[in-house]
């Protein structure tokens, strides 16, 4: 090689190495300084729901893990979109995060701003999951999923189900169920899971999906009856309750919980959060604490969580098209 070419190549190599070292130094510096102040954790629902419970538990444990306060900020409204948009508009500096549930993918799929929002957020980590439970009133004549299907086929549009709101994961979950079971039911939307469960207990609607953690007391008291879980496999917490998929092959709907951040959040911050959440999820104490509220702790990589979000988003888009639901 000519001497001038060697000098040129050496110069490029030196520049590349300098850039790499600078990047590594910045990465290391952020890893050592973040978080330097309190972190806002937005939960896009009102206090008391399953997402709020998970958000508060994981925030408390992150405060202990990362030696800084993680403070929950409830931003309910519009099926979770108000909270999602609040985080998407925040500075991508690691100090504004979102803890939400599977309704995230459903809400984005039913929103005109969904394509923009899903591309302006980055997955951090799944936190855990819980089965949705298909529940009916304790005095309901329905004792199984197959009996509901038979009734809906006998009187199309007469069987009534409740959801936690238009475009929610419970709404789209029932639409998917109806499509796969080849039935038609009447949808009655509510402003949250709590009001829909109250009306189910009162006998105003015939069924709904609910997080296991929100119905255990009423099931034990006989006010509600659990017919099936929506997971692909039976829940360890409800081993005697069949899956819907045992009656409608291929059906599954998982209520996951996870953390999401604005696009552009520094990678070191995302990596630190992911590692901390994995430690929390694998902690026997944390797992036991989650189990008391009906949630199975499970984390994993940011990439795996992103794939879950996007797969469900695409599936919900298909459900919306099939059910002729208009994005809002």
PDB file of C-alpha atoms in Angstrom:
ATOM      1  CA  UNK A   1       0.000   0.000   0.000  1.00  0.00           C
ATOM      2  CA  UNK A   2       1.235   3.497  -0.812  1.00  0.00           C
ATOM      3  CA  UNK A   3       2.432   5.525   2.174  1.00  0.00           C
ATOM      4  CA  UNK A   4      -0.214   8.253   1.640  1.00  0.00           C
ATOM      5  CA  UNK A   5      -2.920   5.564   1.444  1.00  0.00           C
ATOM      6  CA  UNK A   6      -1.650   4.065   4.691  1.00  0.00           C
ATOM      7  CA  UNK A   7      -1.839   7.510   6.352  1.00  0.00           C
ATOM      8  CA  UNK A   8      -5.371   8.002   4.936  1.00  0.00           C
ATOM      9  CA  UNK A   9      -6.516   4.566   6.159  1.00  0.00           C
ATOM     10  CA  UNK A  10      -4.910   5.167   9.535  1.00  0.00           C
ATOM     11  CA  UNK A  11      -6.739   8.480   9.783  1.00  0.00           C
ATOM     12  CA  UNK A  12     -10.113   6.853   9.072  1.00  0.00           C
ATOM     13  CA  UNK A  13      -9.380   4.078  11.593  1.00  0.00           C
ATOM     14  CA  UNK A  14      -8.405   6.658  14.206  1.00  0.00           C
ATOM     15  CA  UNK A  15     -11.590   8.649  13.557  1.00  0.00           C
ATOM     16  CA  UNK A  16     -13.768   5.534  13.834  1.00  0.00           C
ATOM     17  CA  UNK A  17     -12.072   4.485  17.060  1.00  0.00           C
ATOM     18  CA  UNK A  18     -12.392   7.992  18.484  1.00  0.00           C
ATOM     19  CA  UNK A  19     -16.108   8.010  17.673  1.00  0.00           C
ATOM     20  CA  UNK A  20     -16.578   4.581  19.178  1.00  0.00           C
ATOM     21  CA  UNK A  21     -14.724   5.572  22.335  1.00  0.00           C
ATOM     22  CA  UNK A  22     -16.744   8.794  22.622  1.00  0.00           C
ATOM     23  CA  UNK A  23     -20.001   6.823  22.226  1.00  0.00           C
ATOM     24  CA  UNK A  24     -18.869   4.313  24.824  1.00  0.00           C
ATOM     25  CA  UNK A  25     -17.907   7.130  27.177  1.00  0.00           C
ATOM     26  CA  UNK A  26     -21.308   8.809  26.734  1.00  0.00           C
ATOM     27  CA  UNK A  27     -23.041   5.464  27.273  1.00  0.00           C
ATOM     28  CA  UNK A  28     -21.014   4.884  30.421  1.00  0.00           C
ATOM     29  CA  UNK A  29     -21.607   8.425  31.679  1.00  0.00           C
ATOM     30  CA  UNK A  30     -25.371   8.166  31.265  1.00  0.00           C
ATOM     31  CA  UNK A  31     -25.417   4.718  32.810  1.00  0.00           C
ATOM     32  CA  UNK A  32     -23.684   6.198  35.870  1.00  0.00           C
ATOM     33  CA  UNK A  33     -25.850   9.344  36.160  1.00  0.00           C
ATOM     34  CA  UNK A  34     -29.349   8.238  35.129  1.00  0.00           C
ATOM     35  CA  UNK A  35     -31.673   8.611  36.912  1.00  0.00           C
ATOM     36  CA  UNK A  36     -30.406  11.803  38.505  1.00  0.00           C
ATOM     37  CA  UNK A  37     -33.889  12.933  39.593  1.00  0.00           C
ATOM     38  CA  UNK A  38     -37.376  11.537  40.033  1.00  0.00           C
ATOM     39  CA  UNK A  39     -38.989   9.690  37.105  1.00  0.00           C
ATOM     40  CA  UNK A  40     -42.624  10.111  36.079  1.00  0.00           C
ATOM     41  CA  UNK A  41     -44.469   6.858  35.368  1.00  0.00           C
ATOM     42  CA  UNK A  42     -47.722   7.538  33.543  1.00  0.00           C
ATOM     43  CA  UNK A  43     -50.536   5.009  33.942  1.00  0.00           C
ATOM     44  CA  UNK A  44     -53.168   5.823  31.275  1.00  0.00           C
ATOM     45  CA  UNK A  45     -56.106   4.773  33.456  1.00  0.00           C
ATOM     46  CA  UNK A  46     -57.807   5.861  36.662  1.00  0.00           C
ATOM     47  CA  UNK A  47     -56.454   4.672  40.044  1.00  0.00           C
ATOM     48  CA  UNK A  48     -57.514   1.248  41.302  1.00  0.00           C
ATOM     49  CA  UNK A  49     -57.402  -0.762  38.080  1.00  0.00           C
ATOM     50  CA  UNK A  50     -54.978  -3.564  37.293  1.00  0.00           C
ATOM     51  CA  UNK A  51     -52.614  -1.307  35.298  1.00  0.00           C
ATOM     52  CA  UNK A  52     -52.501   1.138  38.207  1.00  0.00           C
ATOM     53  CA  UNK A  53     -51.759  -1.659  40.693  1.00  0.00           C
ATOM     54  CA  UNK A  54     -48.935  -2.999  38.498  1.00  0.00           C
ATOM     55  CA  UNK A  55     -47.607   0.511  37.831  1.00  0.00           C
ATOM     56  CA  UNK A  56     -47.398   1.258  41.539  1.00  0.00           C
ATOM     57  CA  UNK A  57     -45.765  -2.057  42.398  1.00  0.00           C
ATOM     58  CA  UNK A  58     -43.091  -1.821  39.721  1.00  0.00           C
ATOM     59  CA  UNK A  59     -42.479   1.891  40.447  1.00  0.00           C
ATOM     60  CA  UNK A  60     -41.901   1.150  44.113  1.00  0.00           C
ATOM     61  CA  UNK A  61     -39.433  -1.603  43.282  1.00  0.00           C
ATOM     62  CA  UNK A  62     -37.642   0.484  40.633  1.00  0.00           C
ATOM     63  CA  UNK A  63     -37.224   3.237  43.234  1.00  0.00           C
ATOM     64  CA  UNK A  64     -35.391   0.733  45.438  1.00  0.00           C
ATOM     65  CA  UNK A  65     -33.412  -0.786  42.535  1.00  0.00           C
ATOM     66  CA  UNK A  66     -32.246   2.471  40.939  1.00  0.00           C
ATOM     67  CA  UNK A  67     -32.072   4.672  44.070  1.00  0.00           C
ATOM     68  CA  UNK A  68     -34.414   7.353  42.739  1.00  0.00           C
ATOM     69  CA  UNK A  69     -38.135   8.031  43.038  1.00  0.00           C
ATOM     70  CA  UNK A  70     -40.428   6.611  40.337  1.00  0.00           C
ATOM     71  CA  UNK A  71     -43.735   8.448  40.776  1.00  0.00           C
ATOM     72  CA  UNK A  72     -47.019   7.228  39.288  1.00  0.00           C
ATOM     73  CA  UNK A  73     -49.085   9.795  37.377  1.00  0.00           C
ATOM     74  CA  UNK A  74     -52.603   8.590  36.465  1.00  0.00           C
ATOM     75  CA  UNK A  75     -53.783  10.052  33.148  1.00  0.00           C
ATOM     76  CA  UNK A  76     -57.059   8.292  32.398  1.00  0.00           C
ATOM     77  CA  UNK A  77     -59.333   8.967  29.446  1.00  0.00           C
ATOM     78  CA  UNK A  78     -60.095   8.022  25.841  1.00  0.00           C
ATOM     79  CA  UNK A  79     -59.357   4.341  26.392  1.00  0.00           C
ATOM     80  CA  UNK A  80     -55.802   5.106  27.509  1.00  0.00           C
ATOM     81  CA  UNK A  81     -54.953   7.405  24.600  1.00  0.00           C
ATOM     82  CA  UNK A  82     -54.619  10.553  26.739  1.00  0.00           C
ATOM     83  CA  UNK A  83     -51.888   8.983  28.831  1.00  0.00           C
ATOM     84  CA  UNK A  84     -50.178   7.416  25.809  1.00  0.00           C
ATOM     85  CA  UNK A  85     -50.113  10.768  23.999  1.00  0.00           C
ATOM     86  CA  UNK A  86     -48.796  12.541  27.114  1.00  0.00           C
ATOM     87  CA  UNK A  87     -45.759  10.237  27.188  1.00  0.00           C
ATOM     88  CA  UNK A  88     -45.278  10.287  23.398  1.00  0.00           C
ATOM     89  CA  UNK A  89     -45.043  14.111  23.545  1.00  0.00           C
ATOM     90  CA  UNK A  90     -42.611  14.084  26.477  1.00  0.00           C
ATOM     91  CA  UNK A  91     -38.889  14.725  26.166  1.00  0.00           C
ATOM     92  CA  UNK A  92     -37.142  11.405  25.368  1.00  0.00           C
ATOM     93  CA  UNK A  93     -34.732  11.728  28.277  1.00  0.00           C
ATOM     94  CA  UNK A  94     -35.705   8.711  30.381  1.00  0.00           C
ATOM     95  CA  UNK A  95     -37.753  10.746  32.851  1.00  0.00           C
ATOM     96  CA  UNK A  96     -41.214  10.074  31.368  1.00  0.00           C
ATOM     97  CA  UNK A  97     -42.344   6.460  31.059  1.00  0.00           C
ATOM     98  CA  UNK A  98     -45.590   4.602  30.452  1.00  0.00           C
ATOM     99  CA  UNK A  99     -46.844   1.520  32.289  1.00  0.00           C
ATOM    100  CA  UNK A 100     -49.855   0.097  30.508  1.00  0.00           C
ATOM    101  CA  UNK A 101     -51.621  -3.102  29.549  1.00  0.00           C
ATOM    102  CA  UNK A 102     -52.656  -5.003  26.438  1.00  0.00           C
ATOM    103  CA  UNK A 103     -55.208  -2.249  25.828  1.00  0.00           C
ATOM    104  CA  UNK A 104     -52.262  -0.240  24.436  1.00  0.00           C
ATOM    105  CA  UNK A 105     -52.245  -2.187  21.152  1.00  0.00           C
ATOM    106  CA  UNK A 106     -56.048  -2.160  20.980  1.00  0.00           C
ATOM    107  CA  UNK A 107     -56.324   1.588  21.630  1.00  0.00           C
ATOM    108  CA  UNK A 108     -53.736   2.400  18.962  1.00  0.00           C
ATOM    109  CA  UNK A 109     -55.437   0.107  16.449  1.00  0.00           C
ATOM    110  CA  UNK A 110     -58.753   1.945  16.889  1.00  0.00           C
ATOM    111  CA  UNK A 111     -57.244   5.443  16.795  1.00  0.00           C
ATOM    112  CA  UNK A 112     -56.510   7.493  13.691  1.00  0.00           C
ATOM    113  CA  UNK A 113     -53.288   8.597  15.406  1.00  0.00           C
ATOM    114  CA  UNK A 114     -52.320   4.979  16.121  1.00  0.00           C
ATOM    115  CA  UNK A 115     -49.751   4.566  13.304  1.00  0.00           C
ATOM    116  CA  UNK A 116     -47.959   7.738  14.409  1.00  0.00           C
ATOM    117  CA  UNK A 117     -48.043   6.884  18.097  1.00  0.00           C
ATOM    118  CA  UNK A 118     -46.801   3.295  17.748  1.00  0.00           C
ATOM    119  CA  UNK A 119     -43.805   4.573  15.791  1.00  0.00           C
ATOM    120  CA  UNK A 120     -43.073   7.324  18.318  1.00  0.00           C
ATOM    121  CA  UNK A 121     -42.720   4.933  21.263  1.00  0.00           C
ATOM    122  CA  UNK A 122     -40.178   2.252  22.155  1.00  0.00           C
ATOM    123  CA  UNK A 123     -40.732  -0.919  24.159  1.00  0.00           C
ATOM    124  CA  UNK A 124     -38.764  -1.209  27.400  1.00  0.00           C
ATOM    125  CA  UNK A 125     -39.945  -4.471  28.949  1.00  0.00           C
ATOM    126  CA  UNK A 126     -42.941  -6.610  29.653  1.00  0.00           C
ATOM    127  CA  UNK A 127     -43.650  -6.743  33.385  1.00  0.00           C
ATOM    128  CA  UNK A 128     -46.107  -9.607  33.644  1.00  0.00           C
ATOM    129  CA  UNK A 129     -49.414 -10.954  32.466  1.00  0.00           C
ATOM    130  CA  UNK A 130     -52.770 -12.058  33.780  1.00  0.00           C
ATOM    131  CA  UNK A 131     -55.534 -14.040  32.193  1.00  0.00           C
ATOM    132  CA  UNK A 132     -58.655 -12.236  31.146  1.00  0.00           C
ATOM    133  CA  UNK A 133     -61.553 -14.223  32.566  1.00  0.00           C
ATOM    134  CA  UNK A 134     -64.884 -14.658  30.805  1.00  0.00           C
ATOM    135  CA  UNK A 135     -67.393 -14.009  33.578  1.00  0.00           C
ATOM    136  CA  UNK A 136     -71.167 -14.109  33.923  1.00  0.00           C
ATOM    137  CA  UNK A 137     -73.539 -13.277  36.749  1.00  0.00           C
ATOM    138  CA  UNK A 138     -73.551 -15.884  39.523  1.00  0.00           C
ATOM    139  CA  UNK A 139     -77.198 -16.683  38.724  1.00  0.00           C
ATOM    140  CA  UNK A 140     -76.659 -16.846  34.949  1.00  0.00           C
ATOM    141  CA  UNK A 141     -77.949 -19.900  33.080  1.00  0.00           C
ATOM    142  CA  UNK A 142     -74.626 -20.056  31.193  1.00  0.00           C
ATOM    143  CA  UNK A 143     -72.277 -22.676  32.597  1.00  0.00           C
ATOM    144  CA  UNK A 144     -69.789 -22.857  29.699  1.00  0.00           C
ATOM    145  CA  UNK A 145     -68.473 -21.081  26.619  1.00  0.00           C
ATOM    146  CA  UNK A 146     -70.278 -23.544  24.369  1.00  0.00           C
ATOM    147  CA  UNK A 147     -73.634 -22.620  25.978  1.00  0.00           C
ATOM    148  CA  UNK A 148     -73.004 -18.935  25.196  1.00  0.00           C
ATOM    149  CA  UNK A 149     -72.204 -19.800  21.586  1.00  0.00           C
ATOM    150  CA  UNK A 150     -75.370 -21.916  21.291  1.00  0.00           C
ATOM    151  CA  UNK A 151     -77.523 -19.085  22.695  1.00  0.00           C
ATOM    152  CA  UNK A 152     -75.970 -16.506  20.368  1.00  0.00           C
ATOM    153  CA  UNK A 153     -76.537 -18.741  17.357  1.00  0.00           C
ATOM    154  CA  UNK A 154     -80.156 -19.345  18.358  1.00  0.00           C
ATOM    155  CA  UNK A 155     -80.844 -15.588  18.744  1.00  0.00           C
ATOM    156  CA  UNK A 156     -78.256 -13.517  16.798  1.00  0.00           C
ATOM    157  CA  UNK A 157     -77.687 -10.117  18.403  1.00  0.00           C
ATOM    158  CA  UNK A 158     -79.703 -10.915  21.535  1.00  0.00           C
ATOM    159  CA  UNK A 159     -76.890 -12.040  23.853  1.00  0.00           C
ATOM    160  CA  UNK A 160     -75.344  -8.970  25.530  1.00  0.00           C
ATOM    161  CA  UNK A 161     -71.693  -8.491  26.465  1.00  0.00           C
ATOM    162  CA  UNK A 162     -70.092  -5.530  28.202  1.00  0.00           C
ATOM    163  CA  UNK A 163     -66.681  -4.010  27.520  1.00  0.00           C
ATOM    164  CA  UNK A 164     -64.529  -1.443  29.312  1.00  0.00           C
ATOM    165  CA  UNK A 165     -64.994   0.925  26.374  1.00  0.00           C
ATOM    166  CA  UNK A 166     -65.155   1.187  22.577  1.00  0.00           C
ATOM    167  CA  UNK A 167     -61.896  -0.036  21.041  1.00  0.00           C
ATOM    168  CA  UNK A 168     -60.663  -1.500  24.330  1.00  0.00           C
ATOM    169  CA  UNK A 169     -58.970  -4.882  24.454  1.00  0.00           C
ATOM    170  CA  UNK A 170     -62.135  -6.335  26.016  1.00  0.00           C
ATOM    171  CA  UNK A 171     -64.241  -4.968  23.153  1.00  0.00           C
ATOM    172  CA  UNK A 172     -61.887  -6.256  20.453  1.00  0.00           C
ATOM    173  CA  UNK A 173     -61.439  -9.522  22.354  1.00  0.00           C
ATOM    174  CA  UNK A 174     -65.183 -10.164  22.148  1.00  0.00           C
ATOM    175  CA  UNK A 175     -65.243  -9.167  18.488  1.00  0.00           C
ATOM    176  CA  UNK A 176     -62.468 -11.691  17.828  1.00  0.00           C
ATOM    177  CA  UNK A 177     -64.400 -14.316  19.804  1.00  0.00           C
ATOM    178  CA  UNK A 178     -67.599 -13.578  17.829  1.00  0.00           C
ATOM    179  CA  UNK A 179     -65.754 -13.763  14.508  1.00  0.00           C
ATOM    180  CA  UNK A 180     -64.006 -17.055  15.315  1.00  0.00           C
ATOM    181  CA  UNK A 181     -67.146 -18.638  16.828  1.00  0.00           C
ATOM    182  CA  UNK A 182     -69.275 -17.350  13.913  1.00  0.00           C
ATOM    183  CA  UNK A 183     -71.819 -15.639  16.158  1.00  0.00           C
ATOM    184  CA  UNK A 184     -73.275 -12.149  16.601  1.00  0.00           C
ATOM    185  CA  UNK A 185     -73.707 -10.501  20.014  1.00  0.00           C
ATOM    186  CA  UNK A 186     -74.784  -7.065  21.255  1.00  0.00           C
ATOM    187  CA  UNK A 187     -71.998  -4.803  22.558  1.00  0.00           C
ATOM    188  CA  UNK A 188     -72.611  -2.463  25.516  1.00  0.00           C
ATOM    189  CA  UNK A 189     -69.536  -0.268  26.185  1.00  0.00           C
ATOM    190  CA  UNK A 190     -68.700   1.215  29.595  1.00  0.00           C
ATOM    191  CA  UNK A 191     -66.186   3.772  30.831  1.00  0.00           C
ATOM    192  CA  UNK A 192     -63.889   1.251  32.460  1.00  0.00           C
ATOM    193  CA  UNK A 193     -63.930  -2.287  33.786  1.00  0.00           C
ATOM    194  CA  UNK A 194     -65.394  -1.357  37.192  1.00  0.00           C
ATOM    195  CA  UNK A 195     -68.762  -0.051  35.925  1.00  0.00           C
ATOM    196  CA  UNK A 196     -69.154  -2.985  33.522  1.00  0.00           C
ATOM    197  CA  UNK A 197     -68.585  -5.497  36.339  1.00  0.00           C
ATOM    198  CA  UNK A 198     -71.029  -3.648  38.604  1.00  0.00           C
ATOM    199  CA  UNK A 199     -73.731  -3.845  35.929  1.00  0.00           C
ATOM    200  CA  UNK A 200     -72.952  -7.518  35.343  1.00  0.00           C
ATOM    201  CA  UNK A 201     -73.494  -8.208  39.047  1.00  0.00           C
ATOM    202  CA  UNK A 202     -76.738  -6.214  38.831  1.00  0.00           C
ATOM    203  CA  UNK A 203     -77.881  -8.355  35.886  1.00  0.00           C
ATOM    204  CA  UNK A 204     -78.008  -5.553  33.290  1.00  0.00           C
ATOM    205  CA  UNK A 205     -75.573  -7.313  30.946  1.00  0.00           C
ATOM    206  CA  UNK A 206     -74.809 -10.993  30.485  1.00  0.00           C
ATOM    207  CA  UNK A 207     -71.021 -11.274  30.383  1.00  0.00           C
ATOM    208  CA  UNK A 208     -67.710  -9.476  30.145  1.00  0.00           C
ATOM    209  CA  UNK A 209     -63.962 -10.069  30.228  1.00  0.00           C
ATOM    210  CA  UNK A 210     -62.136  -8.959  33.367  1.00  0.00           C
ATOM    211  CA  UNK A 211     -58.686  -9.246  34.875  1.00  0.00           C
ATOM    212  CA  UNK A 212     -58.529 -12.055  37.400  1.00  0.00           C
ATOM    213  CA  UNK A 213     -57.271  -9.641  40.052  1.00  0.00           C
ATOM    214  CA  UNK A 214     -60.463  -7.529  39.851  1.00  0.00           C
ATOM    215  CA  UNK A 215     -63.046 -10.313  40.256  1.00  0.00           C
ATOM    216  CA  UNK A 216     -61.683 -12.860  42.751  1.00  0.00           C
ATOM    217  CA  UNK A 217     -63.730 -11.589  45.698  1.00  0.00           C
ATOM    218  CA  UNK A 218     -67.003 -11.543  43.756  1.00  0.00           C
ATOM    219  CA  UNK A 219     -66.363 -15.008  42.296  1.00  0.00           C
ATOM    220  CA  UNK A 220     -65.719 -16.433  45.774  1.00  0.00           C
ATOM    221  CA  UNK A 221     -68.872 -14.695  47.034  1.00  0.00           C
ATOM    222  CA  UNK A 222     -70.938 -16.273  44.246  1.00  0.00           C
ATOM    223  CA  UNK A 223     -71.855 -12.939  42.646  1.00  0.00           C
ATOM    224  CA  UNK A 224     -69.896 -13.832  39.508  1.00  0.00           C
ATOM    225  CA  UNK A 225     -69.058 -17.102  37.775  1.00  0.00           C
ATOM    226  CA  UNK A 226     -65.802 -17.695  35.877  1.00  0.00           C
ATOM    227  CA  UNK A 227     -66.453 -19.681  32.688  1.00  0.00           C
ATOM    228  CA  UNK A 228     -63.118 -19.524  30.874  1.00  0.00           C
ATOM    229  CA  UNK A 229     -59.762 -17.794  30.620  1.00  0.00           C
ATOM    230  CA  UNK A 230     -58.593 -16.141  27.429  1.00  0.00           C
ATOM    231  CA  UNK A 231     -54.960 -17.279  27.510  1.00  0.00           C
ATOM    232  CA  UNK A 232     -53.745 -19.958  25.115  1.00  0.00           C
ATOM    233  CA  UNK A 233     -53.033 -22.189  28.141  1.00  0.00           C
ATOM    234  CA  UNK A 234     -54.879 -22.634  31.413  1.00  0.00           C
ATOM    235  CA  UNK A 235     -53.840 -20.253  34.154  1.00  0.00           C
ATOM    236  CA  UNK A 236     -51.855 -21.729  37.076  1.00  0.00           C
ATOM    237  CA  UNK A 237     -54.005 -19.540  39.319  1.00  0.00           C
ATOM    238  CA  UNK A 238     -57.237 -20.991  37.861  1.00  0.00           C
ATOM    239  CA  UNK A 239     -56.279 -24.552  36.879  1.00  0.00           C
ATOM    240  CA  UNK A 240     -59.871 -25.825  36.823  1.00  0.00           C
ATOM    241  CA  UNK A 241     -61.154 -23.069  34.543  1.00  0.00           C
ATOM    242  CA  UNK A 242     -60.886 -24.033  30.841  1.00  0.00           C
ATOM    243  CA  UNK A 243     -59.574 -21.766  28.108  1.00  0.00           C
ATOM    244  CA  UNK A 244     -61.860 -20.336  25.446  1.00  0.00           C
ATOM    245  CA  UNK A 245     -59.502 -21.993  22.961  1.00  0.00           C
ATOM    246  CA  UNK A 246     -60.642 -25.400  24.192  1.00  0.00           C
ATOM    247  CA  UNK A 247     -64.037 -24.555  22.689  1.00  0.00           C
ATOM    248  CA  UNK A 248     -62.967 -22.150  19.917  1.00  0.00           C
ATOM    249  CA  UNK A 249     -59.629 -23.549  18.625  1.00  0.00           C
ATOM    250  CA  UNK A 250     -56.934 -20.941  18.138  1.00  0.00           C
ATOM    251  CA  UNK A 251     -58.551 -18.238  20.246  1.00  0.00           C
ATOM    252  CA  UNK A 252     -56.282 -16.402  22.694  1.00  0.00           C
ATOM    253  CA  UNK A 253     -56.200 -12.985  24.310  1.00  0.00           C
ATOM    254  CA  UNK A 254     -53.525 -12.133  26.852  1.00  0.00           C
ATOM    255  CA  UNK A 255     -53.687  -9.296  29.331  1.00  0.00           C
ATOM    256  CA  UNK A 256     -50.047  -8.258  29.495  1.00  0.00           C
ATOM    257  CA  UNK A 257     -48.524  -5.353  31.395  1.00  0.00           C
ATOM    258  CA  UNK A 258     -45.375  -3.535  30.347  1.00  0.00           C
ATOM    259  CA  UNK A 259     -43.283  -0.388  30.246  1.00  0.00           C
ATOM    260  CA  UNK A 260     -42.919   1.844  27.172  1.00  0.00           C
ATOM    261  CA  UNK A 261     -40.911   5.032  26.594  1.00  0.00           C
ATOM    262  CA  UNK A 262     -40.851   7.882  24.057  1.00  0.00           C
ATOM    263  CA  UNK A 263     -38.870   7.185  20.899  1.00  0.00           C
ATOM    264  CA  UNK A 264     -35.338   8.564  21.287  1.00  0.00           C
ATOM    265  CA  UNK A 265     -35.026   7.671  24.965  1.00  0.00           C
ATOM    266  CA  UNK A 266     -31.296   6.985  25.450  1.00  0.00           C
ATOM    267  CA  UNK A 267     -30.459   3.324  24.952  1.00  0.00           C
ATOM    268  CA  UNK A 268     -28.516   3.120  28.241  1.00  0.00           C
ATOM    269  CA  UNK A 269     -31.616   4.214  30.143  1.00  0.00           C
ATOM    270  CA  UNK A 270     -33.775   1.653  28.305  1.00  0.00           C
ATOM    271  CA  UNK A 271     -31.192  -1.061  28.999  1.00  0.00           C
ATOM    272  CA  UNK A 272     -30.963  -0.165  32.695  1.00  0.00           C
ATOM    273  CA  UNK A 273     -34.738  -0.212  33.033  1.00  0.00           C
ATOM    274  CA  UNK A 274     -35.022  -3.507  31.195  1.00  0.00           C
ATOM    275  CA  UNK A 275     -32.359  -5.110  33.389  1.00  0.00           C
ATOM    276  CA  UNK A 276     -33.993  -3.777  36.560  1.00  0.00           C
ATOM    277  CA  UNK A 277     -37.452  -5.013  35.544  1.00  0.00           C
ATOM    278  CA  UNK A 278     -36.017  -8.440  34.749  1.00  0.00           C
ATOM    279  CA  UNK A 279     -34.419  -8.574  38.208  1.00  0.00           C
ATOM    280  CA  UNK A 280     -37.745  -7.562  39.751  1.00  0.00           C
ATOM    281  CA  UNK A 281     -39.697 -10.143  37.727  1.00  0.00           C
ATOM    282  CA  UNK A 282     -37.264 -12.894  38.729  1.00  0.00           C
ATOM    283  CA  UNK A 283     -37.256 -11.968  42.411  1.00  0.00           C
ATOM    284  CA  UNK A 284     -39.149 -14.575  44.505  1.00  0.00           C
ATOM    285  CA  UNK A 285     -40.502 -11.797  46.723  1.00  0.00           C
ATOM    286  CA  UNK A 286     -41.752  -9.789  43.755  1.00  0.00           C
ATOM    287  CA  UNK A 287     -43.254 -12.838  42.053  1.00  0.00           C
ATOM    288  CA  UNK A 288     -45.153 -13.700  45.221  1.00  0.00           C
ATOM    289  CA  UNK A 289     -46.369 -10.119  45.564  1.00  0.00           C
ATOM    290  CA  UNK A 290     -47.608 -10.120  41.955  1.00  0.00           C
ATOM    291  CA  UNK A 291     -49.345 -13.460  42.427  1.00  0.00           C
ATOM    292  CA  UNK A 292     -51.419 -12.010  45.283  1.00  0.00           C
ATOM    293  CA  UNK A 293     -53.058  -9.694  42.740  1.00  0.00           C
ATOM    294  CA  UNK A 294     -53.455 -12.425  40.112  1.00  0.00           C
ATOM    295  CA  UNK A 295     -50.511 -11.436  37.929  1.00  0.00           C
ATOM    296  CA  UNK A 296     -47.712 -13.703  36.733  1.00  0.00           C
ATOM    297  CA  UNK A 297     -44.408 -11.773  36.678  1.00  0.00           C
ATOM    298  CA  UNK A 298     -42.591 -12.116  33.367  1.00  0.00           C
ATOM    299  CA  UNK A 299     -40.145  -9.741  31.704  1.00  0.00           C
ATOM    300  CA  UNK A 300     -37.716 -10.521  28.858  1.00  0.00           C
ATOM    301  CA  UNK A 301     -36.013  -8.431  26.192  1.00  0.00           C
ATOM    302  CA  UNK A 302     -37.194  -5.112  24.817  1.00  0.00           C
ATOM    303  CA  UNK A 303     -37.182  -6.653  21.338  1.00  0.00           C
ATOM    304  CA  UNK A 304     -39.506  -9.479  22.358  1.00  0.00           C
ATOM    305  CA  UNK A 305     -41.895  -7.014  23.985  1.00  0.00           C
ATOM    306  CA  UNK A 306     -41.878  -4.800  20.874  1.00  0.00           C
ATOM    307  CA  UNK A 307     -42.737  -7.822  18.721  1.00  0.00           C
ATOM    308  CA  UNK A 308     -45.650  -8.678  21.043  1.00  0.00           C
ATOM    309  CA  UNK A 309     -47.024  -5.134  20.833  1.00  0.00           C
ATOM    310  CA  UNK A 310     -46.784  -4.966  17.049  1.00  0.00           C
ATOM    311  CA  UNK A 311     -48.176  -8.469  16.491  1.00  0.00           C
ATOM    312  CA  UNK A 312     -51.236  -7.662  18.586  1.00  0.00           C
ATOM    313  CA  UNK A 313     -51.604  -4.263  16.903  1.00  0.00           C
ATOM    314  CA  UNK A 314     -51.753  -5.945  13.476  1.00  0.00           C
ATOM    315  CA  UNK A 315     -54.188  -8.580  14.739  1.00  0.00           C
ATOM    316  CA  UNK A 316     -56.487  -5.900  16.145  1.00  0.00           C
ATOM    317  CA  UNK A 317     -56.378  -4.027  12.837  1.00  0.00           C
ATOM    318  CA  UNK A 318     -57.703  -7.209  11.229  1.00  0.00           C
ATOM    319  CA  UNK A 319     -60.483  -7.508  13.838  1.00  0.00           C
ATOM    320  CA  UNK A 320     -61.453  -3.868  13.301  1.00  0.00           C
ATOM    321  CA  UNK A 321     -61.685  -4.365   9.565  1.00  0.00           C
ATOM    322  CA  UNK A 322     -63.709  -7.550   9.936  1.00  0.00           C
ATOM    323  CA  UNK A 323     -66.106  -5.962  12.446  1.00  0.00           C
ATOM    324  CA  UNK A 324     -66.304  -2.706  10.442  1.00  0.00           C
ATOM    325  CA  UNK A 325     -65.252  -0.608  13.457  1.00  0.00           C
ATOM    326  CA  UNK A 326     -64.407   2.963  12.465  1.00  0.00           C
ATOM    327  CA  UNK A 327     -61.185   4.450  13.940  1.00  0.00           C
ATOM    328  CA  UNK A 328     -61.790   7.535  16.063  1.00  0.00           C
TER     329      UNK A 328
END
